[in-house]
Amino acid sequence: MTSSEILQQWQDKWTAGEPRWHINHVDTHLQKYIDQLTGGNSGQHILVPLCGRSLDLKWLVDQGHSVVGVEISTGAASGIFSDAGLSPKVTLVNSNLTLYEACEGRLKVFAGDMLCVSSDICGPFDCIWDKNSFGAISPADRERYVDICHSLLKPQGRILMFAYVYNQSERNGPPFSISTDLLKSTNGERYNIDCLESVDAVEKKKIFQLSSMEYAIHFLTSKM
Ligand SMILES: C[S@@+](CC[C@H](N)C(=O)[O-])C[C@H]1O[C@@H](n2cnc3c(N)ncnc32)[C@H](O)[C@@H]1O
């Protein structure tokens, strides 16, 4: 499947209705580990790649941070604002990206392909909240995704990551399995990688008919 076909599939999932990964509340793990993500600092500049229609972005803004999301589905990107009762300013950045912004520029969402985002468009960021994002990227694009995220992060940047872990031979993604070992092989040269929590994903395991499935919260801190 080509990259544009994969992106079309994601957009079709949004067009078909509310996708099953979407939750109608702020992520509890983000709330639990917010101090790790921000280093306990106020006014952080936070990137949320592949953000869907997540309520996490507005919550982060309400905590005093400035947030940039990136999402291929225009409906999901604009939905972040309508869910919050906001009327965003909309600007065409280039042929690949449209910018939605509100809250005096502290809430921005680029509608477009994350793999088309570069440091001349946004950043640098203090931290990244990667919720089901790395695990949504096809393996062929992983290296590019990792490089882009790294290029957007400040030298002392931090990444908090939520991802599923299972035996990849039992099912093709997305979500793709993101184990600690896979993270070390893809990000280990640049980041220290700690698994903060790993929990049996009881419901998802049933849905995907897997012998075992966990979700893991990893924390990546820059080695430089
Ligand atoms: C598994 S969902 C996770 C969404 C969100 N992080 C959450 O947890 O609610 C992955 C999201 O990434 C979007 N997406 C997939 N590939 C993308 C890409 N290359 N650039 C931007 N968005 C993408 C999809 O449309 C989808 O909303």
Short mmCIF file of C-alpha atoms and ligand atoms in Angstrom, two decimals:
data_model
loop_
_atom_site.label_atom_id
_atom_site.label_comp_id
_atom_site.label_asym_id
_atom_site.label_seq_id
_atom_site.Cartn_x
_atom_site.Cartn_y
_atom_site.Cartn_z
CA MET A 1 0.00 0.00 0.00
CA THR A 2 1.35 3.47 -0.85
CA SER A 3 1.68 6.24 1.77
CA SER A 4 -1.20 8.19 0.23
CA GLU A 5 -3.44 5.09 0.35
CA ILE A 6 -2.59 4.63 4.05
CA LEU A 7 -3.45 8.27 4.75
CA GLN A 8 -6.71 7.90 2.83
CA GLN A 9 -7.58 4.88 4.98
CA TRP A 10 -7.13 6.95 8.15
CA GLN A 11 -9.32 9.71 6.74
CA ASP A 12 -11.96 7.15 5.74
CA LYS A 13 -12.02 5.84 9.32
CA TRP A 14 -12.87 9.33 10.54
CA THR A 15 -15.46 9.86 7.80
CA ALA A 16 -17.16 6.58 8.77
CA GLY A 17 -17.90 7.92 12.27
CA GLU A 18 -16.21 8.15 15.64
CA PRO A 19 -13.28 5.69 15.52
CA ARG A 20 -12.84 3.23 18.39
CA TRP A 21 -9.52 4.67 19.55
CA HIS A 22 -11.16 8.03 20.32
CA ILE A 23 -11.99 8.65 23.98
CA ASN A 24 -14.38 11.30 25.22
CA HIS A 25 -12.25 12.35 28.16
CA VAL A 26 -8.71 13.54 28.85
CA ASP A 27 -6.24 10.65 28.92
CA THR A 28 -5.67 9.53 32.52
CA HIS A 29 -2.04 8.56 31.84
CA LEU A 30 -1.30 12.04 30.56
CA GLN A 31 -2.80 13.44 33.78
CA LYS A 32 -0.81 10.96 35.87
CA TYR A 33 2.54 11.62 34.21
CA ILE A 34 2.16 15.30 33.32
CA ASP A 35 5.02 16.31 35.65
CA GLN A 36 7.42 13.90 33.94
CA LEU A 37 6.35 15.19 30.54
CA THR A 38 6.80 18.85 31.46
CA GLY A 39 9.69 18.33 33.88
CA GLY A 40 7.49 20.16 36.38
CA ASN A 41 7.87 23.35 34.30
CA SER A 42 5.08 25.76 33.41
CA GLY A 43 4.54 27.23 29.97
CA GLN A 44 5.91 24.29 28.01
CA HIS A 45 5.67 24.05 24.22
CA ILE A 46 4.16 20.62 23.58
CA LEU A 47 3.78 18.66 20.33
CA VAL A 48 0.97 16.11 19.98
CA PRO A 49 1.65 14.24 16.70
CA LEU A 50 -1.19 12.27 15.07
CA CYS A 51 -3.51 13.84 17.61
CA GLY A 52 -6.86 12.68 16.26
CA ARG A 53 -9.68 14.65 17.92
CA SER A 54 -8.10 14.31 21.34
CA LEU A 55 -9.38 16.35 24.27
CA ASP A 56 -5.83 16.26 25.66
CA LEU A 57 -4.75 19.29 23.62
CA LYS A 58 -7.22 21.76 25.14
CA TRP A 59 -6.56 20.28 28.59
CA LEU A 60 -2.82 20.96 28.15
CA VAL A 61 -3.63 24.54 27.08
CA ASP A 62 -5.81 24.91 30.19
CA GLN A 63 -2.79 23.81 32.28
CA GLY A 64 -0.92 26.84 30.93
CA HIS A 65 1.07 25.20 28.10
CA SER A 66 1.08 25.95 24.38
CA VAL A 67 0.21 22.99 22.20
CA VAL A 68 0.62 22.00 18.56
CA GLY A 69 -1.21 18.98 17.17
CA VAL A 70 -0.83 17.36 13.76
CA GLU A 71 -3.63 15.28 12.26
CA ILE A 72 -4.35 14.09 8.72
CA SER A 73 -8.14 14.25 9.11
CA THR A 74 -9.43 17.80 8.67
CA GLY A 75 -12.67 16.82 10.40
CA ALA A 76 -10.82 15.52 13.46
CA ALA A 77 -8.48 18.54 13.53
CA SER A 78 -11.33 21.05 13.38
CA GLY A 79 -13.34 18.91 15.83
CA ILE A 80 -10.79 19.65 18.55
CA PHE A 81 -11.90 23.29 18.36
CA SER A 82 -15.64 22.70 18.08
CA ASP A 83 -15.50 20.27 21.05
CA ALA A 84 -13.96 23.12 23.06
CA GLY A 85 -16.49 25.69 21.78
CA LEU A 86 -13.74 27.58 19.93
CA SER A 87 -13.82 29.17 16.46
CA PRO A 88 -10.31 28.73 15.08
CA LYS A 89 -8.52 30.98 12.63
CA VAL A 90 -7.74 28.86 9.55
CA THR A 91 -4.64 29.47 7.40
CA LEU A 92 -3.35 27.54 4.40
CA VAL A 93 0.35 26.97 5.21
CA ASN A 94 1.28 25.13 2.01
CA SER A 95 -0.18 22.47 -0.28
CA ASN A 96 0.20 19.84 2.47
CA LEU A 97 -0.79 21.63 5.67
CA THR A 98 -3.65 23.81 6.92
CA LEU A 99 -3.28 25.51 10.30
CA TYR A 100 -6.14 25.85 12.78
CA GLU A 101 -5.43 28.07 15.77
CA ALA A 102 -7.15 29.61 18.79
CA CYS A 103 -6.45 30.67 22.39
CA GLU A 104 -4.08 33.47 21.27
CA GLY A 105 -1.99 30.95 19.34
CA ARG A 106 -1.55 28.59 22.31
CA LEU A 107 -3.69 25.93 20.62
CA LYS A 108 -2.63 25.06 17.07
CA VAL A 109 -3.45 22.04 14.97
CA PHE A 110 -1.96 21.38 11.55
CA ALA A 111 -4.31 19.38 9.37
CA GLY A 112 -2.03 17.32 7.14
CA ASP A 113 0.62 14.62 7.03
CA MET A 114 2.99 14.54 10.01
CA LEU A 115 5.70 13.39 7.61
CA CYS A 116 5.42 16.79 5.85
CA VAL A 117 6.09 18.78 9.05
CA SER A 118 9.52 20.35 9.49
CA SER A 119 11.25 22.64 11.96
CA ASP A 120 10.74 25.71 9.74
CA ILE A 121 6.97 25.26 10.18
CA CYS A 122 6.74 24.67 13.93
CA GLY A 123 8.81 24.02 17.04
CA PRO A 124 11.16 23.68 18.74
CA PHE A 125 9.22 21.78 21.40
CA ASP A 126 10.03 21.06 25.03
CA CYS A 127 8.18 17.78 24.93
CA ILE A 128 6.04 15.40 22.89
CA TRP A 129 2.90 13.54 24.00
CA ASP A 130 2.84 10.51 21.70
CA LYS A 131 -0.49 8.77 22.33
CA ASN A 132 -0.93 5.85 19.95
CA SER A 133 1.03 7.83 17.35
CA PHE A 134 4.31 5.98 16.82
CA GLY A 135 2.23 2.78 16.87
CA ALA A 136 0.00 4.16 14.11
CA ILE A 137 2.89 4.88 11.75
CA SER A 138 3.61 2.08 9.29
CA PRO A 139 6.98 0.38 9.88
CA ALA A 140 8.29 1.68 6.53
CA ASP A 141 7.84 5.27 7.75
CA ARG A 142 9.12 4.78 11.31
CA GLU A 143 12.64 6.05 10.73
CA ARG A 144 11.34 9.21 9.06
CA TYR A 145 8.83 9.80 11.87
CA VAL A 146 11.53 9.38 14.53
CA ASP A 147 13.85 11.78 12.66
CA ILE A 148 11.12 14.41 12.28
CA CYS A 149 10.11 14.24 15.96
CA HIS A 150 13.77 14.49 16.97
CA SER A 151 14.32 17.51 14.69
CA LEU A 152 11.34 19.27 16.30
CA LEU A 153 12.44 18.62 19.88
CA LYS A 154 14.76 20.85 21.90
CA PRO A 155 18.11 19.25 22.88
CA GLN A 156 16.87 18.42 26.40
CA GLY A 157 13.47 17.31 25.13
CA ARG A 158 11.21 14.67 26.68
CA ILE A 159 8.73 12.24 25.11
CA LEU A 160 5.89 10.50 26.92
CA MET A 161 4.57 7.62 24.83
CA PHE A 162 1.50 5.40 25.10
CA ALA A 163 1.58 2.33 22.86
CA TYR A 164 0.34 -1.25 22.64
CA VAL A 165 2.65 -4.25 22.90
CA TYR A 166 1.74 -7.66 21.52
CA ASN A 167 3.11 -10.45 19.36
CA GLN A 168 3.24 -8.78 15.92
CA SER A 169 3.09 -12.17 14.15
CA GLU A 170 -0.49 -12.62 15.45
CA ARG A 171 -1.85 -9.51 13.75
CA ASN A 172 -0.84 -6.78 11.34
CA GLY A 173 -1.16 -3.20 12.61
CA PRO A 174 -2.21 -0.53 13.16
CA PRO A 175 -1.80 -0.33 16.02
CA PHE A 176 1.67 -1.78 15.53
CA SER A 177 3.36 -3.31 18.54
CA ILE A 178 5.85 -0.93 20.19
CA SER A 179 7.90 -2.84 22.75
CA THR A 180 10.74 -1.44 24.85
CA ASP A 181 13.16 -3.37 22.61
CA LEU A 182 11.69 -1.82 19.46
CA LEU A 183 11.94 1.63 21.04
CA LYS A 184 15.57 0.97 21.93
CA SER A 185 16.38 -0.10 18.38
CA THR A 186 14.65 2.93 16.81
CA ASN A 187 15.33 5.65 19.42
CA GLY A 188 17.99 4.21 21.72
CA GLU A 189 20.91 6.13 20.24
CA ARG A 190 19.26 9.47 21.01
CA TYR A 191 17.17 8.80 24.12
CA ASN A 192 17.24 7.09 27.48
CA ILE A 193 14.14 4.91 27.52
CA ASP A 194 12.22 3.95 30.66
CA CYS A 195 9.05 1.89 30.82
CA LEU A 196 6.95 3.65 33.48
CA GLU A 197 4.02 1.28 33.38
CA SER A 198 2.81 -1.80 31.54
CA VAL A 199 -0.79 -2.98 31.93
CA ASP A 200 -2.81 -5.87 30.54
CA ALA A 201 -5.02 -4.39 27.78
CA VAL A 202 -7.93 -6.71 28.57
CA GLU A 203 -10.59 -5.18 26.31
CA LYS A 204 -8.36 -4.48 23.29
CA LYS A 205 -6.90 -7.98 23.53
CA LYS A 206 -10.42 -9.38 23.10
CA ILE A 207 -11.26 -7.02 20.23
CA PHE A 208 -8.09 -7.91 18.34
CA GLN A 209 -8.30 -11.60 19.35
CA LEU A 210 -4.71 -11.74 20.58
CA SER A 211 -3.20 -14.19 23.04
CA SER A 212 -1.74 -11.28 25.01
CA MET A 213 -1.70 -7.52 24.71
CA GLU A 214 -0.49 -4.81 27.04
CA TYR A 215 -0.29 -1.10 26.84
CA ALA A 216 2.91 0.52 27.97
CA ILE A 217 3.84 4.04 28.96
CA HIS A 218 7.41 4.87 28.03
CA PHE A 219 9.36 7.98 28.94
CA LEU A 220 12.17 9.07 26.64
CA THR A 221 14.72 11.65 27.70
CA SER A 222 17.37 13.05 25.43
CA LYS A 223 20.90 11.67 25.90
CA MET A 224 22.40 14.99 24.70
C1 LIG B 1 -4.59 5.61 16.54
S1 LIG B 1 -5.14 7.19 16.15
C2 LIG B 1 -4.62 8.09 17.61
C3 LIG B 1 -5.24 9.44 17.71
C4 LIG B 1 -4.92 10.19 19.02
N1 LIG B 1 -3.50 10.26 19.27
C5 LIG B 1 -5.66 9.55 20.16
O1 LIG B 1 -5.05 8.76 20.90
O2 LIG B 1 -6.87 9.82 20.30
C6 LIG B 1 -3.95 7.75 14.96
C7 LIG B 1 -4.32 9.08 14.35
O3 LIG B 1 -3.28 9.51 13.49
C8 LIG B 1 -3.82 10.05 12.30
N2 LIG B 1 -2.74 9.87 11.30
C9 LIG B 1 -2.29 8.68 10.80
N3 LIG B 1 -1.22 8.89 10.02
C10 LIG B 1 -0.98 10.23 10.04
C11 LIG B 1 0.01 11.06 9.45
N4 LIG B 1 0.99 10.56 8.67
N5 LIG B 1 -0.03 12.39 9.68
C12 LIG B 1 -1.00 12.92 10.49
N6 LIG B 1 -1.97 12.17 11.07
C13 LIG B 1 -1.96 10.85 10.85
C14 LIG B 1 -5.11 9.29 12.08
O4 LIG B 1 -6.05 9.98 11.30
C15 LIG B 1 -5.59 9.07 13.51
O5 LIG B 1 -6.42 10.13 13.94
#
